PDB file of C-alpha atoms and ligand atoms in Angstrom:
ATOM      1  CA  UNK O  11      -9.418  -3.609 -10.070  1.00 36.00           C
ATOM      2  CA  UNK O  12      -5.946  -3.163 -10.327  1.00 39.00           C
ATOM      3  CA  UNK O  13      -6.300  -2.528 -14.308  1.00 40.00           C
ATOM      4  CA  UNK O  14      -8.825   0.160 -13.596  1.00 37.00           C
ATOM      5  CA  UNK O  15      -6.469   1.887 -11.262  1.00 36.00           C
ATOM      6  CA  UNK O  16      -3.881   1.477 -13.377  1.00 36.00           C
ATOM      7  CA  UNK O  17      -6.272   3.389 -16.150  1.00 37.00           C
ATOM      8  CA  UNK O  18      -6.668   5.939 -14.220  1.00 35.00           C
ATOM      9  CA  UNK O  19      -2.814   6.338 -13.078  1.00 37.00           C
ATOM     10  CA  UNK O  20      -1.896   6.693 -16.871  1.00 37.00           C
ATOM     11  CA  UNK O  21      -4.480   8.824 -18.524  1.00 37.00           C
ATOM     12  CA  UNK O  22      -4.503  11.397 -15.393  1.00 37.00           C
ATOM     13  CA  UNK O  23      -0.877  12.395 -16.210  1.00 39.00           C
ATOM     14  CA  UNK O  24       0.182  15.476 -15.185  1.00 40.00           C
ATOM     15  CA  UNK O  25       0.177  18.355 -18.008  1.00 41.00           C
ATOM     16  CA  UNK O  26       4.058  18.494 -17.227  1.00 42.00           C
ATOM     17  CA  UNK O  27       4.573  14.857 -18.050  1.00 44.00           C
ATOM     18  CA  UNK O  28       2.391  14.371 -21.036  1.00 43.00           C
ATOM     19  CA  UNK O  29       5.313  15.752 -23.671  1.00 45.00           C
ATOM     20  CA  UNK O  30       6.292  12.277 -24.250  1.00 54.00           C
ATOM     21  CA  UNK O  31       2.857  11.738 -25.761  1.00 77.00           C
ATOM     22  CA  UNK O  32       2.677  15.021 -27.939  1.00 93.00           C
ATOM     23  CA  UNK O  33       2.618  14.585 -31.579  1.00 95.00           C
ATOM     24  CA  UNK O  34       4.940  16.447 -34.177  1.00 95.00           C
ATOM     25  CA  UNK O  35       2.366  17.908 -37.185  1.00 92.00           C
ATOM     26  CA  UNK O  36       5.386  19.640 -39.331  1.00 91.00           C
ATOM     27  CA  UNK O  37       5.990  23.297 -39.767  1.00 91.00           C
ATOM     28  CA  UNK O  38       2.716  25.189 -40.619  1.00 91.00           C
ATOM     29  CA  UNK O  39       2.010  28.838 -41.554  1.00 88.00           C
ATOM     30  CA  UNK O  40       0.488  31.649 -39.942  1.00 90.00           C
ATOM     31  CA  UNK O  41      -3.168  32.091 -40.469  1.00 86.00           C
ATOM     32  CA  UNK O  42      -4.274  34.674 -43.083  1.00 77.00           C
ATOM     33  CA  UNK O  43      -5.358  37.427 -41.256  1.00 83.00           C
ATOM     34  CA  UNK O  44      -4.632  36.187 -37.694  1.00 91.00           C
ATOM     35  CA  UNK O  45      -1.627  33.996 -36.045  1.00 96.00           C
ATOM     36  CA  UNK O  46      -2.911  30.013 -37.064  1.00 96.00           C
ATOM     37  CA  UNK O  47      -2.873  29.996 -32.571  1.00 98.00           C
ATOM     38  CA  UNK O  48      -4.868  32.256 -30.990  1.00 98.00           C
ATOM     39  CA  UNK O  49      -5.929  31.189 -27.450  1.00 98.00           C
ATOM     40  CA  UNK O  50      -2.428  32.132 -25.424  1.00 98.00           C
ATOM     41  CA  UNK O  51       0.962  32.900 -26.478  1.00 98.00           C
ATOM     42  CA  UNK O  52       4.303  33.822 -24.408  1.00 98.00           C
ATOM     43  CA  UNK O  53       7.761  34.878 -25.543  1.00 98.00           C
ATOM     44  CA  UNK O  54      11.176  33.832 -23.810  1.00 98.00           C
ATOM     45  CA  UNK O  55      14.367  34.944 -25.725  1.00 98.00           C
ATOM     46  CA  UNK O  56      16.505  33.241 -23.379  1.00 97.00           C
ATOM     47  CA  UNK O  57      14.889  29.952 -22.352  1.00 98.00           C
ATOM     48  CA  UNK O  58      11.851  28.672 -24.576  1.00 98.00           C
ATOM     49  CA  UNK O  59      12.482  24.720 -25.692  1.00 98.00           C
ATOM     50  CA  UNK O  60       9.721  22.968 -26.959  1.00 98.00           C
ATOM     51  CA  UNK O  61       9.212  21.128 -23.470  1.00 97.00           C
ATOM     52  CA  UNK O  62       8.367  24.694 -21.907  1.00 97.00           C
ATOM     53  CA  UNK O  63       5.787  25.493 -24.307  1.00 98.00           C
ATOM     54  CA  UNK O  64       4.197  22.386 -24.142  1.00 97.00           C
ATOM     55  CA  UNK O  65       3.598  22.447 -20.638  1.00 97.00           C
ATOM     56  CA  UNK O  66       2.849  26.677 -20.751  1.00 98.00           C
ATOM     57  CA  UNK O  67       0.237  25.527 -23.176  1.00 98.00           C
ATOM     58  CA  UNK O  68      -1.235  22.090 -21.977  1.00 97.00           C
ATOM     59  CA  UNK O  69      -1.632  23.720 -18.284  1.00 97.00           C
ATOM     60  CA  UNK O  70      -3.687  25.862 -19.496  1.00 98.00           C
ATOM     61  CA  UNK O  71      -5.927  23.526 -21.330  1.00 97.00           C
ATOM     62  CA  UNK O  72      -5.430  23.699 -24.340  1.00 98.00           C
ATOM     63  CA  UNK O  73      -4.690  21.128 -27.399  1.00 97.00           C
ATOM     64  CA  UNK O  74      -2.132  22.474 -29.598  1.00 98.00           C
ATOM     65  CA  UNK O  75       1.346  24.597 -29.206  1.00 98.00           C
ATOM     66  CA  UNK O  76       3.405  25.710 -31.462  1.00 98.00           C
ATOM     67  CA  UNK O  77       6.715  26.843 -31.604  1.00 98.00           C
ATOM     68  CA  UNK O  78       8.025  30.594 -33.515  1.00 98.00           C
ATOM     69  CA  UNK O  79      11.201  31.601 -34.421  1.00 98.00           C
ATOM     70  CA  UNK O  80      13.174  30.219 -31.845  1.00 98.00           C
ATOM     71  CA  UNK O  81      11.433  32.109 -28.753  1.00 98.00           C
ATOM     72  CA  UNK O  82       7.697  32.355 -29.307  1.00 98.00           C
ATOM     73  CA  UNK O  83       5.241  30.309 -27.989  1.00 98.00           C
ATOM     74  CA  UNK O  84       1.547  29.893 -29.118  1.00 98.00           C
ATOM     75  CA  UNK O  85      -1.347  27.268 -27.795  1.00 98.00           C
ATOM     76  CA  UNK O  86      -4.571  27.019 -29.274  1.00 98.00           C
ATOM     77  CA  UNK O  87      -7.876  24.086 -29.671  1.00 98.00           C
ATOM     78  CA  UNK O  88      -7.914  24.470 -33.887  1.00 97.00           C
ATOM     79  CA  UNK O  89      -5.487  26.020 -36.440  1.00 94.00           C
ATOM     80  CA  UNK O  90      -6.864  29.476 -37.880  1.00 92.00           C
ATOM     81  CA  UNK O  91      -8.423  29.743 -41.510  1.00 83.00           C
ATOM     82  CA  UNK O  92      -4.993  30.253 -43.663  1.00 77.00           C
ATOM     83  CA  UNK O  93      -2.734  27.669 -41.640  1.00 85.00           C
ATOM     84  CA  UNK O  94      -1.751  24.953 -43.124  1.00 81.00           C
ATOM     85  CA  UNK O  95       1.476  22.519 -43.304  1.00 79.00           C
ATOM     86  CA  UNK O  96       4.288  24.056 -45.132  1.00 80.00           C
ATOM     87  CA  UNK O  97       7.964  22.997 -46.167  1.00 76.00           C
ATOM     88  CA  UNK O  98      10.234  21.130 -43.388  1.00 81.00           C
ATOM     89  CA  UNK O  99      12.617  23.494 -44.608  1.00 81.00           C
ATOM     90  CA  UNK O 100      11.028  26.790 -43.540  1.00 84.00           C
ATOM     91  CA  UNK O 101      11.479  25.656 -39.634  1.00 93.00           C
ATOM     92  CA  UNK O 102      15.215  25.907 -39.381  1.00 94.00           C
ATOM     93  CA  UNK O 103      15.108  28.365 -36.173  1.00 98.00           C
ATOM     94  CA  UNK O 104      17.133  27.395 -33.413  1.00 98.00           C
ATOM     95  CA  UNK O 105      15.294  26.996 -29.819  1.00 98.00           C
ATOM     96  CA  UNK O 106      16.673  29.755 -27.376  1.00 98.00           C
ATOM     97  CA  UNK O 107      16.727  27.945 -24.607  1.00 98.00           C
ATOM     98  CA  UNK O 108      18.097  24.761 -26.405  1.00 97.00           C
ATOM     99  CA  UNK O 109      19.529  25.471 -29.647  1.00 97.00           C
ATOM    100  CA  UNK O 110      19.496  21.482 -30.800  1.00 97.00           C
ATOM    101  CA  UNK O 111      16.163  21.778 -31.133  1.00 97.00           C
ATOM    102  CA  UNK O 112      14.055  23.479 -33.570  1.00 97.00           C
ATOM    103  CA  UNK O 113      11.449  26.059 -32.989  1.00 98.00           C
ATOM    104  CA  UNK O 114       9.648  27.275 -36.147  1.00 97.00           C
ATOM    105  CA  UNK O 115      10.991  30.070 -38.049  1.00 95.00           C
ATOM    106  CA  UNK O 116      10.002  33.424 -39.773  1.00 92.00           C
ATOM    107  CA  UNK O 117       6.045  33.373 -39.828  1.00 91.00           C
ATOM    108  CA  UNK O 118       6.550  29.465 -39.321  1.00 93.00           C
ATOM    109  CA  UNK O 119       5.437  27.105 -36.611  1.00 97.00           C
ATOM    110  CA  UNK O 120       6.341  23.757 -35.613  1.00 98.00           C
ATOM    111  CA  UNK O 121       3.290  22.597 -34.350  1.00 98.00           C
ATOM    112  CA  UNK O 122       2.514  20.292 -31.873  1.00 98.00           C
ATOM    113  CA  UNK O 123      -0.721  18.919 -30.087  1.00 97.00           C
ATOM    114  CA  UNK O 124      -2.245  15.758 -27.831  1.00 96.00           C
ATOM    115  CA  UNK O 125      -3.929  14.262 -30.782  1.00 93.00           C
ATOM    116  CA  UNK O 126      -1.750  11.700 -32.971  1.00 90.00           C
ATOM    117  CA  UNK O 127      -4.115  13.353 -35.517  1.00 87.00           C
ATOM    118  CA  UNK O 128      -2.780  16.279 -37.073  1.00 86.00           C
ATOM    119  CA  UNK O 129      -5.497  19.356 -36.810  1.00 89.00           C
ATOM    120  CA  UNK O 130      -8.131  20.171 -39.673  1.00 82.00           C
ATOM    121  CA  UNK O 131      -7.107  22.691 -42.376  1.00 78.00           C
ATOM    122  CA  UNK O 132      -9.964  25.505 -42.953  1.00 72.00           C
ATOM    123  CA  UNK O 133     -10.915  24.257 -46.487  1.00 57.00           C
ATOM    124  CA  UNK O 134      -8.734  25.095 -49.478  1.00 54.00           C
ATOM    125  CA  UNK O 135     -10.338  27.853 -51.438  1.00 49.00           C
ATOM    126  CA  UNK O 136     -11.198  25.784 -54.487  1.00 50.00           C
ATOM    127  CA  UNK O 137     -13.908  26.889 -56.340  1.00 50.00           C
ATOM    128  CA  UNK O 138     -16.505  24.399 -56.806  1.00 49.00           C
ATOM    129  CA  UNK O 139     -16.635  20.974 -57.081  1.00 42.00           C
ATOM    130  CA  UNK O 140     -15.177  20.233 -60.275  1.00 41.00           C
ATOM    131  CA  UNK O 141     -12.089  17.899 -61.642  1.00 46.00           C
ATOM    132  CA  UNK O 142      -9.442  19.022 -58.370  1.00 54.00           C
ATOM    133  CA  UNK O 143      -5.913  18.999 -61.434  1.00 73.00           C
ATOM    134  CA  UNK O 144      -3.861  22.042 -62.465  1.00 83.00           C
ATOM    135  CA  UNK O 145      -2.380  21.847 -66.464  1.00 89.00           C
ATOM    136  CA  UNK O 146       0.246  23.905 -67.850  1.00 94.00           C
ATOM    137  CA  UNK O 147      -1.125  27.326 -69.088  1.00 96.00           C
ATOM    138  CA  UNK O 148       0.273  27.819 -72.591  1.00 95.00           C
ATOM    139  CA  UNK O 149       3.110  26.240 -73.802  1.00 95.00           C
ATOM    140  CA  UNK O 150       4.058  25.724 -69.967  1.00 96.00           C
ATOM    141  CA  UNK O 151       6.890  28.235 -69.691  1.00 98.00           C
ATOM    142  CA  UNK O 152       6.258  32.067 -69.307  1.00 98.00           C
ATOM    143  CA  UNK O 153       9.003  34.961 -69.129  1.00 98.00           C
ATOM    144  CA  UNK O 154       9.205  36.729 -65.823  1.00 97.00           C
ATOM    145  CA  UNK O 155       7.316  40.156 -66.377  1.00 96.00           C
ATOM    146  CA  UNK O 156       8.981  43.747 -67.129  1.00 95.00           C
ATOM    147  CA  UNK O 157      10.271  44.956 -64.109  1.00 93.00           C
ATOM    148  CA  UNK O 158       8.508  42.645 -62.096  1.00 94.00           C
ATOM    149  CA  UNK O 159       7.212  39.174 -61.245  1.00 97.00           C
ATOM    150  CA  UNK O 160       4.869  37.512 -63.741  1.00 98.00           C
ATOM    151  CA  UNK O 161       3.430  35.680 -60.458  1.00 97.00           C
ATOM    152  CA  UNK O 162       3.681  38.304 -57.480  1.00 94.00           C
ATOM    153  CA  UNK O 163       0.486  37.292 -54.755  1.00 92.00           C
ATOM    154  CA  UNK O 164       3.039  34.696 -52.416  1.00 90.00           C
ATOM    155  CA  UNK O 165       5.992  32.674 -53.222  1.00 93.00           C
ATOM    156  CA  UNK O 166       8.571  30.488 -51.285  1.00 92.00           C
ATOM    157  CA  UNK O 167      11.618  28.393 -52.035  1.00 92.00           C
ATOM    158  CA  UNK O 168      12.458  24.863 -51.118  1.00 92.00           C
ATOM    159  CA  UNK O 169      14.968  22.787 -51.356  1.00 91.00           C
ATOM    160  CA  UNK O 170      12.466  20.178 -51.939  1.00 88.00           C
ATOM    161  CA  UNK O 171       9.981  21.912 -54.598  1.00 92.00           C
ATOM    162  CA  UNK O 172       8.417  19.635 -57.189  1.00 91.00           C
ATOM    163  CA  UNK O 173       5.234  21.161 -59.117  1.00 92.00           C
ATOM    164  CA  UNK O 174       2.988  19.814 -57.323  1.00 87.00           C
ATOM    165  CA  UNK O 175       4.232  20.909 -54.017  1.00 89.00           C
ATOM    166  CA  UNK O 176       3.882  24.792 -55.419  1.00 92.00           C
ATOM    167  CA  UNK O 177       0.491  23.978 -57.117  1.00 90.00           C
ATOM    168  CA  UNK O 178      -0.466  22.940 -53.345  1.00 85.00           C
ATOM    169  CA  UNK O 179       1.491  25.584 -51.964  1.00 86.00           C
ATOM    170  CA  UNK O 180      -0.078  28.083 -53.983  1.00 88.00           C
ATOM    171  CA  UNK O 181      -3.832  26.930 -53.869  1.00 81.00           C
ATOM    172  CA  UNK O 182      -3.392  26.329 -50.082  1.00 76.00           C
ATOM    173  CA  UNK O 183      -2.761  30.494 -50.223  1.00 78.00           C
ATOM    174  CA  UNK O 184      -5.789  30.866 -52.377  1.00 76.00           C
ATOM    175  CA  UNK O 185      -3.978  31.172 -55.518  1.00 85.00           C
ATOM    176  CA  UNK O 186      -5.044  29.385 -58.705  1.00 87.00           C
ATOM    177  CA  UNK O 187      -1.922  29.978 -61.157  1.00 95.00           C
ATOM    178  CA  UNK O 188       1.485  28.453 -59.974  1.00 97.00           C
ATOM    179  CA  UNK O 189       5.063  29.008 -61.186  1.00 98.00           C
ATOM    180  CA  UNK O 190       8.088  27.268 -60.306  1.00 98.00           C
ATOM    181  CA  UNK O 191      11.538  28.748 -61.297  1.00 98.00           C
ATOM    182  CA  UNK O 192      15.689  28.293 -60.900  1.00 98.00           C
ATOM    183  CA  UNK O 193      14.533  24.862 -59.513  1.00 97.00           C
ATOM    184  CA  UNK O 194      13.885  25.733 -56.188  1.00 96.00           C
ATOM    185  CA  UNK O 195      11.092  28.898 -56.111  1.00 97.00           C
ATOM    186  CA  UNK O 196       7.887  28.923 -56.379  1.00 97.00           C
ATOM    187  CA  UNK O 197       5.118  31.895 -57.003  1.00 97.00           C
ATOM    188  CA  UNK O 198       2.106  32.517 -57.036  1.00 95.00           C
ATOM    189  CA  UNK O 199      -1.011  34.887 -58.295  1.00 94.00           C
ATOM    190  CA  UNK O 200      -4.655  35.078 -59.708  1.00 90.00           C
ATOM    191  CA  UNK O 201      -3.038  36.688 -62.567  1.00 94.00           C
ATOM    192  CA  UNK O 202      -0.472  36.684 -64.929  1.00 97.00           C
ATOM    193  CA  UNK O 203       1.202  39.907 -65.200  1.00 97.00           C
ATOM    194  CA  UNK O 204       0.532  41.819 -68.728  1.00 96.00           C
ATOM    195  CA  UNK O 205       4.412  41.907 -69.724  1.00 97.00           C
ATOM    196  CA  UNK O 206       5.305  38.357 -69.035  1.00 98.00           C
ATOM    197  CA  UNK O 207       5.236  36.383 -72.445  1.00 97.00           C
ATOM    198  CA  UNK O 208       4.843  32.910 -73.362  1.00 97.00           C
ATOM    199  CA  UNK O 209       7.589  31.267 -74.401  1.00 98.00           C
ATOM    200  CA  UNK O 210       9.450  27.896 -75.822  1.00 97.00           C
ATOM    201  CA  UNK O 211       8.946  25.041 -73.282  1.00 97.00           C
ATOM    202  CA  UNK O 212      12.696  24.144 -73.794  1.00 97.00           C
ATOM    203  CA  UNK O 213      13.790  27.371 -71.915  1.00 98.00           C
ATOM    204  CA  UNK O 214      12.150  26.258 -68.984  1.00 98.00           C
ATOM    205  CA  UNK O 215      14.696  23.144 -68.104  1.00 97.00           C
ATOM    206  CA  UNK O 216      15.611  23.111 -64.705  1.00 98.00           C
ATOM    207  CA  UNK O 217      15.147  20.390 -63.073  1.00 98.00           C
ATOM    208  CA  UNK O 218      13.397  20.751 -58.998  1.00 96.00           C
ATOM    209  CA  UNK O 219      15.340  20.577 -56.733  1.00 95.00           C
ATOM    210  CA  UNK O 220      12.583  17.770 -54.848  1.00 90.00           C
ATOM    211  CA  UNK O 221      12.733  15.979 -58.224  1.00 91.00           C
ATOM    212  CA  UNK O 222      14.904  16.307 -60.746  1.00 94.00           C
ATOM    213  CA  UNK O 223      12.561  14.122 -63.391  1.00 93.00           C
ATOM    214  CA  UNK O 224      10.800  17.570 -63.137  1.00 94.00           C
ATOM    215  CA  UNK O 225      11.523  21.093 -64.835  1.00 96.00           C
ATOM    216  CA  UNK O 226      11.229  23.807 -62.774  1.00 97.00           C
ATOM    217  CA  UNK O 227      11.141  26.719 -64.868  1.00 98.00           C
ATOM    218  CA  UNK O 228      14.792  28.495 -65.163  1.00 98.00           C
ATOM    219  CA  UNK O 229      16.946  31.414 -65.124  1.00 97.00           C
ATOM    220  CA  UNK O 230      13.653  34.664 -65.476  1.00 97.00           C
ATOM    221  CA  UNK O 231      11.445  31.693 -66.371  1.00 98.00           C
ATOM    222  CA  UNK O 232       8.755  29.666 -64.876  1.00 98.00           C
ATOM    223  CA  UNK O 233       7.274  26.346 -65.633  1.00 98.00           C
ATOM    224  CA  UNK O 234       3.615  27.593 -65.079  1.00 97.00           C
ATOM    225  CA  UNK O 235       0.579  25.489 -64.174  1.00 95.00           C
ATOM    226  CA  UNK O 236      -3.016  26.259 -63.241  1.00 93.00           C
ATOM    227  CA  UNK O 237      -6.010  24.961 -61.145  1.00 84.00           C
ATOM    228  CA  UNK O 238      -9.136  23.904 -62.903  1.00 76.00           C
TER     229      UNK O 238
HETATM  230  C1  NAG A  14       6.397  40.642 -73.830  1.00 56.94           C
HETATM  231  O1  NAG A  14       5.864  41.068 -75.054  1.00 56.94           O
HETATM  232  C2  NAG A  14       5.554  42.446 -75.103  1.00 56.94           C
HETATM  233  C3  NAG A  14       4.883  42.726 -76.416  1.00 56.94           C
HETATM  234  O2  NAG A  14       5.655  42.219 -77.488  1.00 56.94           O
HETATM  235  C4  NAG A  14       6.819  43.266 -74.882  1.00 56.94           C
HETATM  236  O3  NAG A  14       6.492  44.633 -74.841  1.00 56.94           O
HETATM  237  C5  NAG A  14       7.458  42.866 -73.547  1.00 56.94           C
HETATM  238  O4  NAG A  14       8.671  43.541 -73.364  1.00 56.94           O
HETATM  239  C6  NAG A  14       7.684  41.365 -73.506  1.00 56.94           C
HETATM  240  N1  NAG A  14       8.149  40.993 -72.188  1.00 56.94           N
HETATM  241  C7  NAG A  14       9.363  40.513 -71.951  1.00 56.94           C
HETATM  242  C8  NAG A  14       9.693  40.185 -70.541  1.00 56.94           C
HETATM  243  O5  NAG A  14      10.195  40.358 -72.820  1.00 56.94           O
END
């Protein structure tokens, strides 16, 4: 009997206590064509901390908050179609009401929730069901275009980009052609520029900056791989 009180002591905690149980997901994007949380939001440019969103969110019932460039606030049940988990290093943005603690960043959440289970991702937009591998396209190094990007749908840079993290990164965005370059950058696209040439693997050697047993393209060149 007293067990079963006891139960019922601990999982009846208060919203306001609970942040000691949240869980930490990482820093995840903003949905596609909506924010990844849409079911309440608040903004507090002088006091938001992590601790006040959680309990703004969980009081009003729902599972997940995340955290926005330093002062928004966003709850939600399930991630939007488009969100997914992103580099550590794109949540660098000081919490306004307690700048030792981070709070997202530009179009970047830090995401938090009850479960110890991060949330589903709406499924990646590979077509079909076929081998899930990207391969170099060409000789695996590719000019930047005339006046332009060879790669210009999305990009990002990280001090931790390997290929595979922009191959993700990019097919996560619904892009099937990758491209890192200088080591740390990363686009993406559907399509390869006209203008942008193929060119001799040995002017793409940069090593990533997440692993430098890796080239990562170079000075206006990119190692470039493709889903298939
Ligand atoms: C790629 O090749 C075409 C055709 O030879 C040329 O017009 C273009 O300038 C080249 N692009 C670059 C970036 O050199």
């Amino acid at each position: 009997m007293a067990h079963l009180l006891l139960l019922l002591l601990t999982t009846g905690l208060p919203a306001a206590l609970a942040g000691t149980i949240s869980s930490f997901y990482g820093c995840y994007t903003e949905g596609t064509s909506e924010r990844a949380l849409t079911g309440s939001g608040t903004v507090d440019a002088t006091s938001m901390t992590i601790a006040n969103c959680e309990t703004f969110c969980y009081r009003q019932g729902f599972s997940l908050y995340g955290l926005e460039y330093g002062s928004e606030c966003y709850c939600g049940n399930s991630l939007s179609a488009g969100s997914f988990q992103s580099f550590a290093t794109d949540c660098t943005s000081p919490c306004a009401g307690s700048p030792a603690e981070t709070c997202g960043g530009s179009r970047r959440l830090s995401l938090f929730g009850k479960s110890p289970v991060a949330p589903a991702i709406s499924p990646i937009p590979y077509p079909g069901d076929r081998v899930h591998a990207y391969r170099p396209v060409g000789s695996g190094c590719y000019t930047e275009a005339v006046g332009g990007r060879a790669l210009n749908g999305a990009s990002i840079s990280s001090s931790s980009m390997t290929i595979c993290a922009c191959a993700d990164w990019c097919l996560n965005n619904g892009f099937m052609i990758s491209g890192t370059e200088y080591g740390d950058e990363c686009f993406c696209s559907n399509a390869i520029e006209k203008s942008a040439n193929e060119t001799n693997i040995g002017e793409c050697d940069f090593p990533c900056a997440g692993n430098r047993a890796e080239k990562c393209g170079g000075s206006d060149r990119l190692s470039l791989y493709e889903w298939y």
